[in-house]
Amino acid sequence: MEKLSGAVHEPPAIHFEKKAYIQTKLGNKISKRSILYGSAKIRVLGKTIVEPGVIIRGDLATVDLGKNCVICQNSVLRPPDQRLRGHRIFVPLKIGDHCIIEKGRLYKISVIQAAKIADFVQIGENCVIGKRCMISSCVMIQDGTVVPSKTPYSTISLYFSHPRPLISFLSRLFFPFSLSSPFPSTLLPQPLFL
């Protein structure tokens, strides 16, 4: 059988310890080490996984999670706030079906304060989603992205913002030549390791 090149493979199955999770009637798996404030205002539709270290702030406003969502470690779901006639009110946070919020790493967390996240959205590691953002269906947000407040995102799109440090300087000899030139690689810029 021929091997397909460039084919997308399904990730391996992840097995959970039954002792570390609470399983609800609808098939939700919620970690005993996650923190749920105001659990009466947190609605989870079914087959959603909430991993350890997740903080969901249902005490501020309602938080609705759709079906088949995965909220990974070190993520904070917090309803956004806004000023109305001099008072601070909180807007409900709604997350659609089949959404993945990936984990924060090494003392970093993913903070989600969007007003609405539609279906089939993947948010990468260590992302900050600003207050009252509206993210449409089929959106992928790359790792480390910081989304400003009140930003609308269109459907079927990929977003990223990576502030990068300086990697290399370009030599004067580099500009007349393209990367596919037959000249030796010594003329090409060498990376700087800071």
GROMACS .gro file of C-alpha atoms in nm:
model
  194
    1MET     CA    1   0.000   0.000   0.000
    2GLU     CA    2   0.134   0.340  -0.094
    3LYS     CA    3   0.197   0.599   0.173
    4LEU     CA    4   0.022   0.931   0.110
    5SER     CA    5   0.253   1.228   0.131
    6GLY     CA    6   0.115   1.537   0.298
    7ALA     CA    7  -0.193   1.360   0.429
    8VAL     CA    8  -0.336   1.479   0.757
    9HIS     CA    9  -0.326   1.212   1.023
   10GLU     CA   10  -0.560   1.193   1.315
   11PRO     CA   11  -0.390   1.246   1.652
   12PRO     CA   12  -0.352   0.943   1.878
   13ALA     CA   13  -0.624   0.869   2.131
   14ILE     CA   14  -0.575   1.015   2.476
   15HIS     CA   15  -0.676   0.796   2.767
   16PHE     CA   16  -0.786   0.954   3.094
   17GLU     CA   17  -0.777   0.814   3.444
   18LYS     CA   18  -1.133   0.771   3.568
   19LYS     CA   19  -1.031   0.867   3.921
   20ALA     CA   20  -0.900   1.209   3.812
   21TYR     CA   21  -1.216   1.313   3.623
   22ILE     CA   22  -1.583   1.355   3.696
   23GLN     CA   23  -1.803   1.219   3.419
   24THR     CA   24  -2.151   1.373   3.386
   25LYS     CA   25  -2.468   1.223   3.241
   26LEU     CA   26  -2.408   1.398   2.909
   27GLY     CA   27  -2.060   1.248   2.876
   28ASN     CA   28  -1.860   1.552   2.988
   29LYS     CA   29  -1.524   1.480   3.150
   30ILE     CA   30  -1.431   1.750   3.399
   31SER     CA   31  -1.104   1.725   3.589
   32LYS     CA   32  -1.117   1.728   3.968
   33ARG     CA   33  -0.815   1.961   3.955
   34SER     CA   34  -0.993   2.226   3.746
   35ILE     CA   35  -1.146   2.530   3.917
   36LEU     CA   36  -1.506   2.616   3.839
   37TYR     CA   37  -1.636   2.934   4.003
   38GLY     CA   38  -2.015   2.970   4.001
   39SER     CA   39  -2.081   2.624   3.863
   40ALA     CA   40  -2.456   2.695   3.849
   41LYS     CA   41  -2.391   2.940   3.563
   42ILE     CA   42  -2.161   2.709   3.365
   43ARG     CA   43  -2.347   2.512   3.097
   44VAL     CA   44  -2.174   2.231   2.913
   45LEU     CA   45  -2.373   2.061   2.637
   46GLY     CA   46  -2.201   1.724   2.609
   47LYS     CA   47  -1.886   1.522   2.548
   48THR     CA   48  -1.664   1.815   2.645
   49ILE     CA   49  -1.330   1.763   2.818
   50VAL     CA   50  -1.204   2.011   3.079
   51GLU     CA   51  -0.845   1.928   3.174
   52PRO     CA   52  -0.659   2.000   3.502
   53GLY     CA   53  -0.558   2.360   3.572
   54VAL     CA   54  -0.849   2.513   3.381
   55ILE     CA   55  -1.026   2.805   3.548
   56ILE     CA   56  -1.382   2.884   3.439
   57ARG     CA   57  -1.533   3.199   3.591
   58GLY     CA   58  -1.907   3.131   3.599
   59ASP     CA   59  -1.950   3.362   3.899
   60LEU     CA   60  -1.912   3.670   3.676
   61ALA     CA   61  -2.162   3.576   3.402
   62THR     CA   62  -2.287   3.263   3.229
   63VAL     CA   63  -2.038   3.049   3.040
   64ASP     CA   64  -2.179   2.822   2.768
   65LEU     CA   65  -1.962   2.545   2.623
   66GLY     CA   66  -2.080   2.353   2.317
   67LYS     CA   67  -2.054   1.985   2.235
   68ASN     CA   68  -1.726   1.802   2.178
   69CYS     CA   69  -1.501   2.084   2.303
   70VAL     CA   70  -1.157   2.037   2.456
   71ILE     CA   71  -1.034   2.294   2.708
   72CYS     CA   72  -0.669   2.208   2.773
   73GLN     CA   73  -0.448   2.272   3.074
   74ASN     CA   74  -0.369   2.621   3.206
   75SER     CA   75  -0.655   2.795   3.028
   76VAL     CA   76  -0.876   3.064   3.180
   77LEU     CA   77  -1.228   3.120   3.049
   78ARG     CA   78  -1.350   3.453   3.180
   79PRO     CA   79  -1.659   3.642   3.064
   80PRO     CA   80  -1.572   3.986   2.926
   81ASP     CA   81  -1.670   4.304   3.106
   82GLN     CA   82  -1.787   4.640   2.977
   83ARG     CA   83  -1.892   4.977   3.114
   84LEU     CA   84  -2.260   5.065   3.094
   85ARG     CA   85  -2.383   5.392   3.248
   86GLY     CA   86  -2.085   5.405   3.480
   87HIS     CA   87  -2.127   5.047   3.604
   88ARG     CA   88  -1.919   4.746   3.514
   89ILE     CA   89  -2.124   4.454   3.382
   90PHE     CA   90  -2.016   4.115   3.252
   91VAL     CA   91  -2.127   3.974   2.917
   92PRO     CA   92  -2.193   3.598   2.879
   93LEU     CA   93  -1.920   3.390   2.717
   94LYS     CA   94  -2.042   3.147   2.450
   95ILE     CA   95  -1.823   2.882   2.292
   96GLY     CA   96  -1.964   2.674   2.004
   97ASP     CA   97  -1.934   2.305   1.919
   98HIS     CA   98  -1.610   2.123   1.832
   99CYS     CA   99  -1.375   2.393   1.966
  100ILE     CA  100  -1.024   2.332   2.097
  101ILE     CA  101  -0.842   2.566   2.331
  102GLU     CA  102  -0.486   2.441   2.359
  103LYS     CA  103  -0.281   2.447   2.675
  104GLY     CA  104  -0.055   2.712   2.816
  105ARG     CA  105   0.305   2.607   2.871
  106LEU     CA  106   0.575   2.685   3.125
  107TYR     CA  107   0.392   2.919   3.359
  108LYS     CA  108   0.200   3.081   3.076
  109ILE     CA  109  -0.174   3.059   3.037
  110SER     CA  110  -0.427   3.098   2.760
  111VAL     CA  111  -0.681   3.365   2.857
  112ILE     CA  112  -1.014   3.372   2.674
  113GLN     CA  113  -1.241   3.676   2.721
  114ALA     CA  114  -1.435   3.664   2.394
  115ALA     CA  115  -1.807   3.733   2.379
  116LYS     CA  116  -1.867   3.455   2.126
  117ILE     CA  117  -1.658   3.179   1.973
  118ALA     CA  118  -1.845   2.993   1.699
  119ASP     CA  119  -1.814   2.628   1.590
  120PHE     CA  120  -1.494   2.453   1.476
  121VAL     CA  121  -1.248   2.705   1.623
  122GLN     CA  122  -0.897   2.609   1.729
  123ILE     CA  123  -0.707   2.843   1.959
  124GLY     CA  124  -0.335   2.770   1.994
  125GLU     CA  125  -0.110   2.757   2.296
  126ASN     CA  126  -0.048   3.065   2.514
  127CYS     CA  127  -0.305   3.283   2.335
  128VAL     CA  128  -0.480   3.586   2.479
  129ILE     CA  129  -0.822   3.655   2.331
  130GLY     CA  130  -0.929   4.011   2.417
  131LYS     CA  131  -1.256   4.132   2.563
  132ARG     CA  132  -1.576   4.099   2.356
  133CYS     CA  133  -1.414   3.946   2.046
  134MET     CA  134  -1.644   3.773   1.798
  135ILE     CA  135  -1.475   3.472   1.639
  136SER     CA  136  -1.669   3.312   1.351
  137SER     CA  137  -1.676   2.947   1.242
  138CYS     CA  138  -1.376   2.754   1.112
  139VAL     CA  139  -1.106   2.986   1.247
  140MET     CA  140  -0.760   2.878   1.356
  141ILE     CA  141  -0.558   3.107   1.581
  142GLN     CA  142  -0.188   3.020   1.595
  143ASP     CA  143   0.022   2.975   1.910
  144GLY     CA  144   0.114   3.287   2.107
  145THR     CA  145  -0.136   3.516   1.935
  146VAL     CA  146  -0.269   3.818   2.122
  147VAL     CA  147  -0.608   3.926   1.989
  148PRO     CA  148  -0.710   4.287   2.067
  149SER     CA  149  -1.043   4.368   2.228
  150LYS     CA  150  -1.362   4.398   2.021
  151THR     CA  151  -1.205   4.231   1.717
  152PRO     CA  152  -1.436   4.049   1.473
  153TYR     CA  153  -1.287   3.749   1.291
  154SER     CA  154  -1.425   3.622   0.961
  155THR     CA  155  -1.498   3.258   0.880
  156ILE     CA  156  -1.256   3.005   0.734
  157SER     CA  157  -0.940   3.190   0.820
  158LEU     CA  158  -0.604   3.158   0.993
  159TYR     CA  159  -0.473   3.429   1.227
  160PHE     CA  160  -0.138   3.470   1.391
  161SER     CA  161   0.081   3.737   1.540
  162HIS     CA  162   0.423   3.647   1.662
  163PRO     CA  163   0.647   3.926   1.782
  164ARG     CA  164   0.986   3.780   1.702
  165PRO     CA  165   1.331   3.894   1.809
  166LEU     CA  166   1.592   3.978   1.547
  167ILE     CA  167   1.708   3.655   1.384
  168SER     CA  168   1.967   3.772   1.133
  169PHE     CA  169   2.107   4.067   0.946
  170LEU     CA  170   2.106   4.066   0.568
  171SER     CA  171   2.439   4.128   0.398
  172ARG     CA  172   2.470   4.374   0.114
  173LEU     CA  173   2.551   4.088  -0.121
  174PHE     CA  174   2.219   3.920  -0.050
  175PHE     CA  175   1.991   4.173  -0.215
  176PRO     CA  176   2.086   4.123  -0.583
  177PHE     CA  177   2.048   3.746  -0.556
  178SER     CA  178   1.747   3.528  -0.490
  179LEU     CA  179   1.746   3.227  -0.258
  180SER     CA  180   1.744   2.996  -0.557
  181SER     CA  181   2.064   3.144  -0.699
  182PRO     CA  182   2.359   2.918  -0.780
  183PHE     CA  183   2.592   3.125  -0.563
  184PRO     CA  184   2.753   2.964  -0.258
  185SER     CA  185   2.563   2.971   0.070
  186THR     CA  186   2.836   3.184   0.230
  187LEU     CA  187   2.679   3.486   0.061
  188LEU     CA  188   2.344   3.419   0.226
  189PRO     CA  189   2.277   3.570   0.568
  190GLN     CA  190   2.377   3.364   0.865
  191PRO     CA  191   2.142   3.346   1.166
  192LEU     CA  192   2.232   3.525   1.484
  193PHE     CA  193   2.185   3.338   1.807
  194LEU     CA  194   2.097   3.590   2.077
   0.00000   0.00000   0.00000
